[in-house]
PDB file of C-alpha atoms in Angstrom:
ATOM      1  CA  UNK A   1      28.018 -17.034  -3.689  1.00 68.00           C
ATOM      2  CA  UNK A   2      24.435 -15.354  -2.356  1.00 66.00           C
ATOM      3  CA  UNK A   3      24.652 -18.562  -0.001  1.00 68.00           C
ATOM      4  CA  UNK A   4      27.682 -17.610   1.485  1.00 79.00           C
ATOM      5  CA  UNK A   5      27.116 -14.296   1.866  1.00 70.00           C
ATOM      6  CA  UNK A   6      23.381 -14.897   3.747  1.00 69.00           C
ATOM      7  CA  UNK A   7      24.970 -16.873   6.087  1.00 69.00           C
ATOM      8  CA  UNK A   8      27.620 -14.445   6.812  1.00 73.00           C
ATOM      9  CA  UNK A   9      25.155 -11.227   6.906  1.00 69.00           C
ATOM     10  CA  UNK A  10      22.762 -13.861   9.276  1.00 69.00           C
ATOM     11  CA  UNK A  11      26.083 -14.681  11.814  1.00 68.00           C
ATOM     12  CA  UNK A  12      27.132 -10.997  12.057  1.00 68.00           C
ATOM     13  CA  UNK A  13      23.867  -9.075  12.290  1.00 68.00           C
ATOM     14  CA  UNK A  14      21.090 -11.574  13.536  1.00 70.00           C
ATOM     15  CA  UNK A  15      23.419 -12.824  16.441  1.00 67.00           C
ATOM     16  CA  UNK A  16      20.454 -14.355  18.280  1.00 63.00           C
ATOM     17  CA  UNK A  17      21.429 -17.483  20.208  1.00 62.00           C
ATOM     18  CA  UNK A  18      18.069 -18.075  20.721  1.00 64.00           C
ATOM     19  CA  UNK A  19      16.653 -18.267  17.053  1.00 67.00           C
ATOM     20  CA  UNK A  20      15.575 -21.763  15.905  1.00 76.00           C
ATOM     21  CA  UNK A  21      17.258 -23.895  13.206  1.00 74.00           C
ATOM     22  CA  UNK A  22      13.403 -23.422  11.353  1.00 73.00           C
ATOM     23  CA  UNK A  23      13.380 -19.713  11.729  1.00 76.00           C
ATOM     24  CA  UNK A  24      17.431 -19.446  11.054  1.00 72.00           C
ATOM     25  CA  UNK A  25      16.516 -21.356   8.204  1.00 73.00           C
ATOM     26  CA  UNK A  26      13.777 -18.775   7.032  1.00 75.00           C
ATOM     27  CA  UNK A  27      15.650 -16.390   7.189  1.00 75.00           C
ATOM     28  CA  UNK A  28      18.850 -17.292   5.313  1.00 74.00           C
ATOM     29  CA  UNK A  29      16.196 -18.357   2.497  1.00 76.00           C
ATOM     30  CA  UNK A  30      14.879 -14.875   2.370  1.00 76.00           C
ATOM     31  CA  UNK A  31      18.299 -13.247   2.799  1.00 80.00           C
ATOM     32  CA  UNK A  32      19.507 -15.296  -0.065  1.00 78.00           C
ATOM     33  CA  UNK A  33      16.607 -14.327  -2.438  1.00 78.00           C
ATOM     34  CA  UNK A  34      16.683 -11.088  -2.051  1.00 84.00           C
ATOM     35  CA  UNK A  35      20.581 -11.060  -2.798  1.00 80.00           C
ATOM     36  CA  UNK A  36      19.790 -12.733  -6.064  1.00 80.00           C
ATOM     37  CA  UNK A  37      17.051 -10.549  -6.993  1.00 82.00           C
ATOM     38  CA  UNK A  38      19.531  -7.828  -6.141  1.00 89.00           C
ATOM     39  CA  UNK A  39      21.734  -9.164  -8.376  1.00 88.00           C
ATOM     40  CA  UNK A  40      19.771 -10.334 -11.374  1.00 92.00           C
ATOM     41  CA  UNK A  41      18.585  -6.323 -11.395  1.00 94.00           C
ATOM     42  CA  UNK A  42      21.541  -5.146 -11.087  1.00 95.00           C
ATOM     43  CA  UNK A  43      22.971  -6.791 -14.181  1.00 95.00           C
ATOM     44  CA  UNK A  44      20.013  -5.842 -16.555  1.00 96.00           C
ATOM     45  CA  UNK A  45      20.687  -2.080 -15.291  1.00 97.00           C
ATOM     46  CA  UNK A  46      24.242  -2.671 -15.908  1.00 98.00           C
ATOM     47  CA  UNK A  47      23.932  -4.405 -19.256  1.00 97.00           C
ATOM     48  CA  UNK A  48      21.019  -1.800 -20.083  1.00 97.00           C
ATOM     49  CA  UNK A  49      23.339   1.024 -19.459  1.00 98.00           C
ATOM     50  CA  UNK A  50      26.215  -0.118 -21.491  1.00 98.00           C
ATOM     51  CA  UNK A  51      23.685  -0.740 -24.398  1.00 97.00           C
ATOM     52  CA  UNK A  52      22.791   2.904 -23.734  1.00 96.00           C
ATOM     53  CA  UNK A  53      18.848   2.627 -22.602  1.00 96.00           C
ATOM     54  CA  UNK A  54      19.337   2.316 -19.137  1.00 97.00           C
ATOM     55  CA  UNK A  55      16.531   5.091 -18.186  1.00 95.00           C
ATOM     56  CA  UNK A  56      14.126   3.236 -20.758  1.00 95.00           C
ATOM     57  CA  UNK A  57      14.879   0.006 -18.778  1.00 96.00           C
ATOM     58  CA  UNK A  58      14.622   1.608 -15.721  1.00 96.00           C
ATOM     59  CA  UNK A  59      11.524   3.439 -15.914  1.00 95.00           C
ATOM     60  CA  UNK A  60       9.501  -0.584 -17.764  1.00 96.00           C
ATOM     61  CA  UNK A  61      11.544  -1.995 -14.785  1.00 96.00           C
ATOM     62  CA  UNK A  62      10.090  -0.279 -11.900  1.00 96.00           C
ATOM     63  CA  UNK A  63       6.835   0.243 -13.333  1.00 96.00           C
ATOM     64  CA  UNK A  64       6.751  -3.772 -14.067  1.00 96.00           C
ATOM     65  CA  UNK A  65       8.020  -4.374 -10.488  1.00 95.00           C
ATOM     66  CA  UNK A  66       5.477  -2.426  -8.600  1.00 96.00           C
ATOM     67  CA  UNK A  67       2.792  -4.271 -10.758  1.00 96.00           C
ATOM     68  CA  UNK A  68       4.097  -7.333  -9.812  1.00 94.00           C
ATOM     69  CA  UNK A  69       3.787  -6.977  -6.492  1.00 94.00           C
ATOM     70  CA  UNK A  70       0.535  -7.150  -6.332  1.00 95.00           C
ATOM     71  CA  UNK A  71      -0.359  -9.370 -10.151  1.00 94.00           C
ATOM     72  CA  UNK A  72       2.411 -11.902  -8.737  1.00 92.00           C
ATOM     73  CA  UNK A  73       2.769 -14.142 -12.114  1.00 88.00           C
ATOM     74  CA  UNK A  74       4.783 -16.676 -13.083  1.00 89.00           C
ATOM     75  CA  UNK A  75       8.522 -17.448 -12.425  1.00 85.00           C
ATOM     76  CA  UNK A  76      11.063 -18.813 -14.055  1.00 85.00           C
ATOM     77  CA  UNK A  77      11.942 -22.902 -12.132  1.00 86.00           C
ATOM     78  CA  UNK A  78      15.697 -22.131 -12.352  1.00 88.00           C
ATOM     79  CA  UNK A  79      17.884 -18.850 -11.400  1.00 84.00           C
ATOM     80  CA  UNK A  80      19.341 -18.827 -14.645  1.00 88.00           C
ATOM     81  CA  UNK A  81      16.748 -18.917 -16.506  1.00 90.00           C
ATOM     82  CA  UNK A  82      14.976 -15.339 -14.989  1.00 89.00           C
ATOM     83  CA  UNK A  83      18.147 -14.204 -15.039  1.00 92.00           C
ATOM     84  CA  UNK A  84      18.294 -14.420 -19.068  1.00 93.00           C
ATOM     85  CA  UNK A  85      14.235 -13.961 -19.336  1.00 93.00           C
ATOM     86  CA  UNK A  86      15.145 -10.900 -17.413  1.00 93.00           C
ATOM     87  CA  UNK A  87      17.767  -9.624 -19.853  1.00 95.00           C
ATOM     88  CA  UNK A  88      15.312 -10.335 -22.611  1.00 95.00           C
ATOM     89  CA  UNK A  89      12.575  -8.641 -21.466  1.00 94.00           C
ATOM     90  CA  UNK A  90      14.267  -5.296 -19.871  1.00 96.00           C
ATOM     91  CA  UNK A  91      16.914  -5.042 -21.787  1.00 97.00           C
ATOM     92  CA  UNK A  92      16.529  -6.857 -26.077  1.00 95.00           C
ATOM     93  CA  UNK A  93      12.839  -6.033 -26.157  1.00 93.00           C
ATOM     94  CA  UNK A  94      13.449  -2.092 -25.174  1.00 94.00           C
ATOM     95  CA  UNK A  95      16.223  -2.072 -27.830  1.00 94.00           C
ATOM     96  CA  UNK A  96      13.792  -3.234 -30.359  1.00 92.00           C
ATOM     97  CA  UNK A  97      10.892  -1.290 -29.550  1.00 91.00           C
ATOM     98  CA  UNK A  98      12.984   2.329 -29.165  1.00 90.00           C
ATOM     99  CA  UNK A  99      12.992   2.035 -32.683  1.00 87.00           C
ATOM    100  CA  UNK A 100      10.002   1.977 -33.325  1.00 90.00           C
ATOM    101  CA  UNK A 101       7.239   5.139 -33.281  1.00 89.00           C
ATOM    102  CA  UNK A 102       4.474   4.970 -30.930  1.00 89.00           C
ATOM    103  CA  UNK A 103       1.044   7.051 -31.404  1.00 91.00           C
ATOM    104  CA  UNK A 104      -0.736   8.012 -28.271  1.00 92.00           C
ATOM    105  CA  UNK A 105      -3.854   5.698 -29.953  1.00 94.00           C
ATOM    106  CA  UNK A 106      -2.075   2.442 -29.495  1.00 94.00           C
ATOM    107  CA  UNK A 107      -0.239   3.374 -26.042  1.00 93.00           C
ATOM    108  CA  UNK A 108      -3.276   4.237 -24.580  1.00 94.00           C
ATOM    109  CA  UNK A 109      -4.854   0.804 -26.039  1.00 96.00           C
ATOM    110  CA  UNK A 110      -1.976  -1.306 -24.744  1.00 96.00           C
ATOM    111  CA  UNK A 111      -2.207   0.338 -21.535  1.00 96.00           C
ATOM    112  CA  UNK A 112      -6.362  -0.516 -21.119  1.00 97.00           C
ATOM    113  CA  UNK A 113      -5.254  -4.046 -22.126  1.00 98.00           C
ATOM    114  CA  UNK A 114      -3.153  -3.784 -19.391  1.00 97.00           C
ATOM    115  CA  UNK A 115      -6.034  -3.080 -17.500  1.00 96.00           C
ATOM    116  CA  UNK A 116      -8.265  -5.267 -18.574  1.00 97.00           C
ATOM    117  CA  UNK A 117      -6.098  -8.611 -18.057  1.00 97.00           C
ATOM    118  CA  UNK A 118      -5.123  -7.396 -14.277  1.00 97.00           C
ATOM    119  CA  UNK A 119      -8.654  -6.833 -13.962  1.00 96.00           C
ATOM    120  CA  UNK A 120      -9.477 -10.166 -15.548  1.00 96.00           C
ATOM    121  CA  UNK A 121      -6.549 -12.052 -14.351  1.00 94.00           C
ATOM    122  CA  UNK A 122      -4.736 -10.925 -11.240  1.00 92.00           C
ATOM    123  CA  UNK A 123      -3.298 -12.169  -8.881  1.00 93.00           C
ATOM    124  CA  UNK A 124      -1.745 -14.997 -10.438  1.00 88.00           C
ATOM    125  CA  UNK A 125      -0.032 -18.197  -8.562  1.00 83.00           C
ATOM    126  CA  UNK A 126       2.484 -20.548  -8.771  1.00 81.00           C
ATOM    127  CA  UNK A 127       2.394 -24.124  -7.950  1.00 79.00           C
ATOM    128  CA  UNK A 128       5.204 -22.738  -4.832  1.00 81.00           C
ATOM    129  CA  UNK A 129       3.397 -19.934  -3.946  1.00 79.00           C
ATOM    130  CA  UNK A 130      -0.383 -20.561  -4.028  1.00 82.00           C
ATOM    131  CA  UNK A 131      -2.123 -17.477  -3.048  1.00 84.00           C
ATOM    132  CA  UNK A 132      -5.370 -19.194  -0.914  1.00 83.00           C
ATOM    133  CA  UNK A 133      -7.253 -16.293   0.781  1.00 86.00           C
ATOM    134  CA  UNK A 134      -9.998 -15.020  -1.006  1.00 88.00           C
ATOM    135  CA  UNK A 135      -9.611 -11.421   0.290  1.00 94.00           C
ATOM    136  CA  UNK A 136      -5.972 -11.543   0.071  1.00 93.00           C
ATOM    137  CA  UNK A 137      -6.565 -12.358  -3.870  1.00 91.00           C
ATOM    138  CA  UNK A 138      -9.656  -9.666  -3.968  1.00 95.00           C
ATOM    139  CA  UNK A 139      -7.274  -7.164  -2.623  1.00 95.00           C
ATOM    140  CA  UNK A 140      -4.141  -8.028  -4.544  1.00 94.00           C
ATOM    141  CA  UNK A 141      -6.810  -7.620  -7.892  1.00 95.00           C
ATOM    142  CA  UNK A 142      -7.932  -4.348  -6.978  1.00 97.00           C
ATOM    143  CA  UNK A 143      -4.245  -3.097  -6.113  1.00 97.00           C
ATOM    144  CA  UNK A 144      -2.837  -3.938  -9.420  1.00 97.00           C
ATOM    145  CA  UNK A 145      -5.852  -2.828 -11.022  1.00 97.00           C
ATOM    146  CA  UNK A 146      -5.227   0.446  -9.774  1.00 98.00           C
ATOM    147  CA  UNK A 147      -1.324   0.323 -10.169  1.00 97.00           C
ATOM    148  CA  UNK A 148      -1.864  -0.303 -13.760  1.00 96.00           C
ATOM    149  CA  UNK A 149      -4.235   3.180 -14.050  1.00 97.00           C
ATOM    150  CA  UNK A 150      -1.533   5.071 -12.085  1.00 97.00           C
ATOM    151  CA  UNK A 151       1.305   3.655 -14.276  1.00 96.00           C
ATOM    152  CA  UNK A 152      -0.957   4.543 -17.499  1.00 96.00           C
ATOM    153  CA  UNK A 153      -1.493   8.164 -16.056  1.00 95.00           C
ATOM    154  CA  UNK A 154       1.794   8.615 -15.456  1.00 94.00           C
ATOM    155  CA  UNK A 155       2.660   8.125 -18.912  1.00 94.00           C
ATOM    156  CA  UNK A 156       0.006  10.023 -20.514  1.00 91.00           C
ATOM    157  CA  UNK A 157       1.595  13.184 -18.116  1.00 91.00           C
ATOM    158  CA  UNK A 158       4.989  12.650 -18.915  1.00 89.00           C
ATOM    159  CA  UNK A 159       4.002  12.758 -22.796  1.00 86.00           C
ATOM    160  CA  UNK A 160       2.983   9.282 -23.180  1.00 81.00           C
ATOM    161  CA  UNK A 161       6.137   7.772 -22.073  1.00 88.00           C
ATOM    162  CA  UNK A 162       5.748   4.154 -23.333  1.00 93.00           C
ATOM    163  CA  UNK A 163       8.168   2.777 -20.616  1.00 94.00           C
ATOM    164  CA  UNK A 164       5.380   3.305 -18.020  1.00 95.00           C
ATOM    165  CA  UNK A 165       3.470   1.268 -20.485  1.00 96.00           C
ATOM    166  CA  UNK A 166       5.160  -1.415 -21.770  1.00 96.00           C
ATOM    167  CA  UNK A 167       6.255  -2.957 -18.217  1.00 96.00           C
ATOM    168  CA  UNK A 168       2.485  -3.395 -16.518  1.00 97.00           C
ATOM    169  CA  UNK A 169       1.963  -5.077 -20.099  1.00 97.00           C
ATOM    170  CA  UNK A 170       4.623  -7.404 -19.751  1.00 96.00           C
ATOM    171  CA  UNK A 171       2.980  -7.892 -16.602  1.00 96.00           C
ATOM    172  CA  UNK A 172      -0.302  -8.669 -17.521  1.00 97.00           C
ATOM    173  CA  UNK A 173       1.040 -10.956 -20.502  1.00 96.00           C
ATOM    174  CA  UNK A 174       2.939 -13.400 -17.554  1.00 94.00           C
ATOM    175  CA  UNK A 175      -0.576 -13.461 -15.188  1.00 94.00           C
ATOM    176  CA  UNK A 176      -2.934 -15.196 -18.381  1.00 94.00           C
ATOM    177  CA  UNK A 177      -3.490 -18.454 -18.438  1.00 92.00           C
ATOM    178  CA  UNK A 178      -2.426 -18.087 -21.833  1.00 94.00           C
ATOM    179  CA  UNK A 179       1.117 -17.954 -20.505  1.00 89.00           C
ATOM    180  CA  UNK A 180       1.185 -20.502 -18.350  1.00 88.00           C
ATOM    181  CA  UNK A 181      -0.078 -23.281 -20.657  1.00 90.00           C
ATOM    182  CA  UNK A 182       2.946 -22.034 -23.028  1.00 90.00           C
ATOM    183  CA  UNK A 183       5.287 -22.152 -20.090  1.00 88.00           C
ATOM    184  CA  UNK A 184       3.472 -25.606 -18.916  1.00 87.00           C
ATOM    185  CA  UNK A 185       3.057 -24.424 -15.608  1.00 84.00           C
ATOM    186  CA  UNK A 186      -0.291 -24.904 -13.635  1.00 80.00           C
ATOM    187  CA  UNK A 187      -2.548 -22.001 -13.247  1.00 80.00           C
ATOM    188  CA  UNK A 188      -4.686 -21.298 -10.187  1.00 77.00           C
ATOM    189  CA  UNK A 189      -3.395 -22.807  -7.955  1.00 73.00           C
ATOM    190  CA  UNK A 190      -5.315 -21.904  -4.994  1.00 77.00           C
ATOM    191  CA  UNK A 191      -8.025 -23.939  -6.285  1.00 77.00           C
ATOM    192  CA  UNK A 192      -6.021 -27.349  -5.396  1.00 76.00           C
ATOM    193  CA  UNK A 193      -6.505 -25.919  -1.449  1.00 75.00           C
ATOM    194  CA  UNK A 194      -9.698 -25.534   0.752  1.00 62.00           C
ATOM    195  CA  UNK A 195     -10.231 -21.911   0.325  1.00 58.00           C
ATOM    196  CA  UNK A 196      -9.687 -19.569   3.892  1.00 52.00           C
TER     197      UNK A 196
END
């Protein structure tokens, strides 16, 4: 379906003659991804709304998202699967933890843990996507170091909303090491490549 419809949006909107089969390629890849992505977030706000926390998903959503994009962390081999890890995590784990009371204490702890494993950990890799520049990697830290402070501000001055919390923590949980051995995925990655 996403396939179909890249190749469509690439014939009617990039109608360059000229563009290589490589770079066609490229960008019917990217097209396609960010279709599914699209999609995949799409449903969880969908099936988050009819389960009536779709502003709780929302909020641990974007606030995981914008982490991510600097952390990076590891992904799912097939579709399907992030699809349902994606449901899990956004939409079964917010039911369950609605429920439960949070003090400011433990907010404010799992938000410094937060911290503290970006600091420690970020950016992580994947065996697709090995992230081999140094500075790029130094940068990326820093970034989501700071995007997890923001995130943890911006909880303590909306009254310690725990959304703004608990999505830079799933974060964090999916760039350890820790993780990756469960997932059996390699870690590091970079490290297999001469260094730039």
């Amino acid at each position: 379906m996403y396939h179909r419809l890249s190749v469509w949006l690439t014939d009617t909107y990039l109608q360059d003659n000229d563009m290589e089969e490589e770079k066609r390629s490229c960008v019917l890849y990217y097209i396609e991804n960010m279709l599914a992505g699209a999609g995949k977030i799409l449903l969880v706000l969908i099936t988050a709304a009819l389960f009536g926390i779709f502003t709780e998903t929302a909020a641990m959503l974007l606030s995981y998202t914008v982490v991510r994009q600097k952390a990076f962390g590891w992904h799912a081999r097939k579709s399907l699967h992030c699809t349902l890890v994606s449901l899990l995590c956004f939409v079964f784990v917010p039911l369950l933890l609605q429920e439960v009371e949070w003090n400011r204490f433990l907010l404010v702890g799992i938000g410094l843990l937060s911290l503290t494993l970006s600091a420690r950990y970020a950016p992580a890799d994947t065996e697709y996507n090995p992230l081999v520049n140094r500075k790029f990697r130094r940068a990326c830290k820093i970034k989501a170091v700071l995007l997890n402070a923001v995130f943890l501000l911006i909880s303590v001055v909306l009254g310690f909303n725990q959304w703004f919390i608990f999505g830079p923590f799933l974060e964090a949980i999916v760039i350890t090491p820790l993780f990756y051995s469960i997932m059996r995925r390699s870690y590091a990655n970079y490290e297999q490549y001469q260094e730039c």
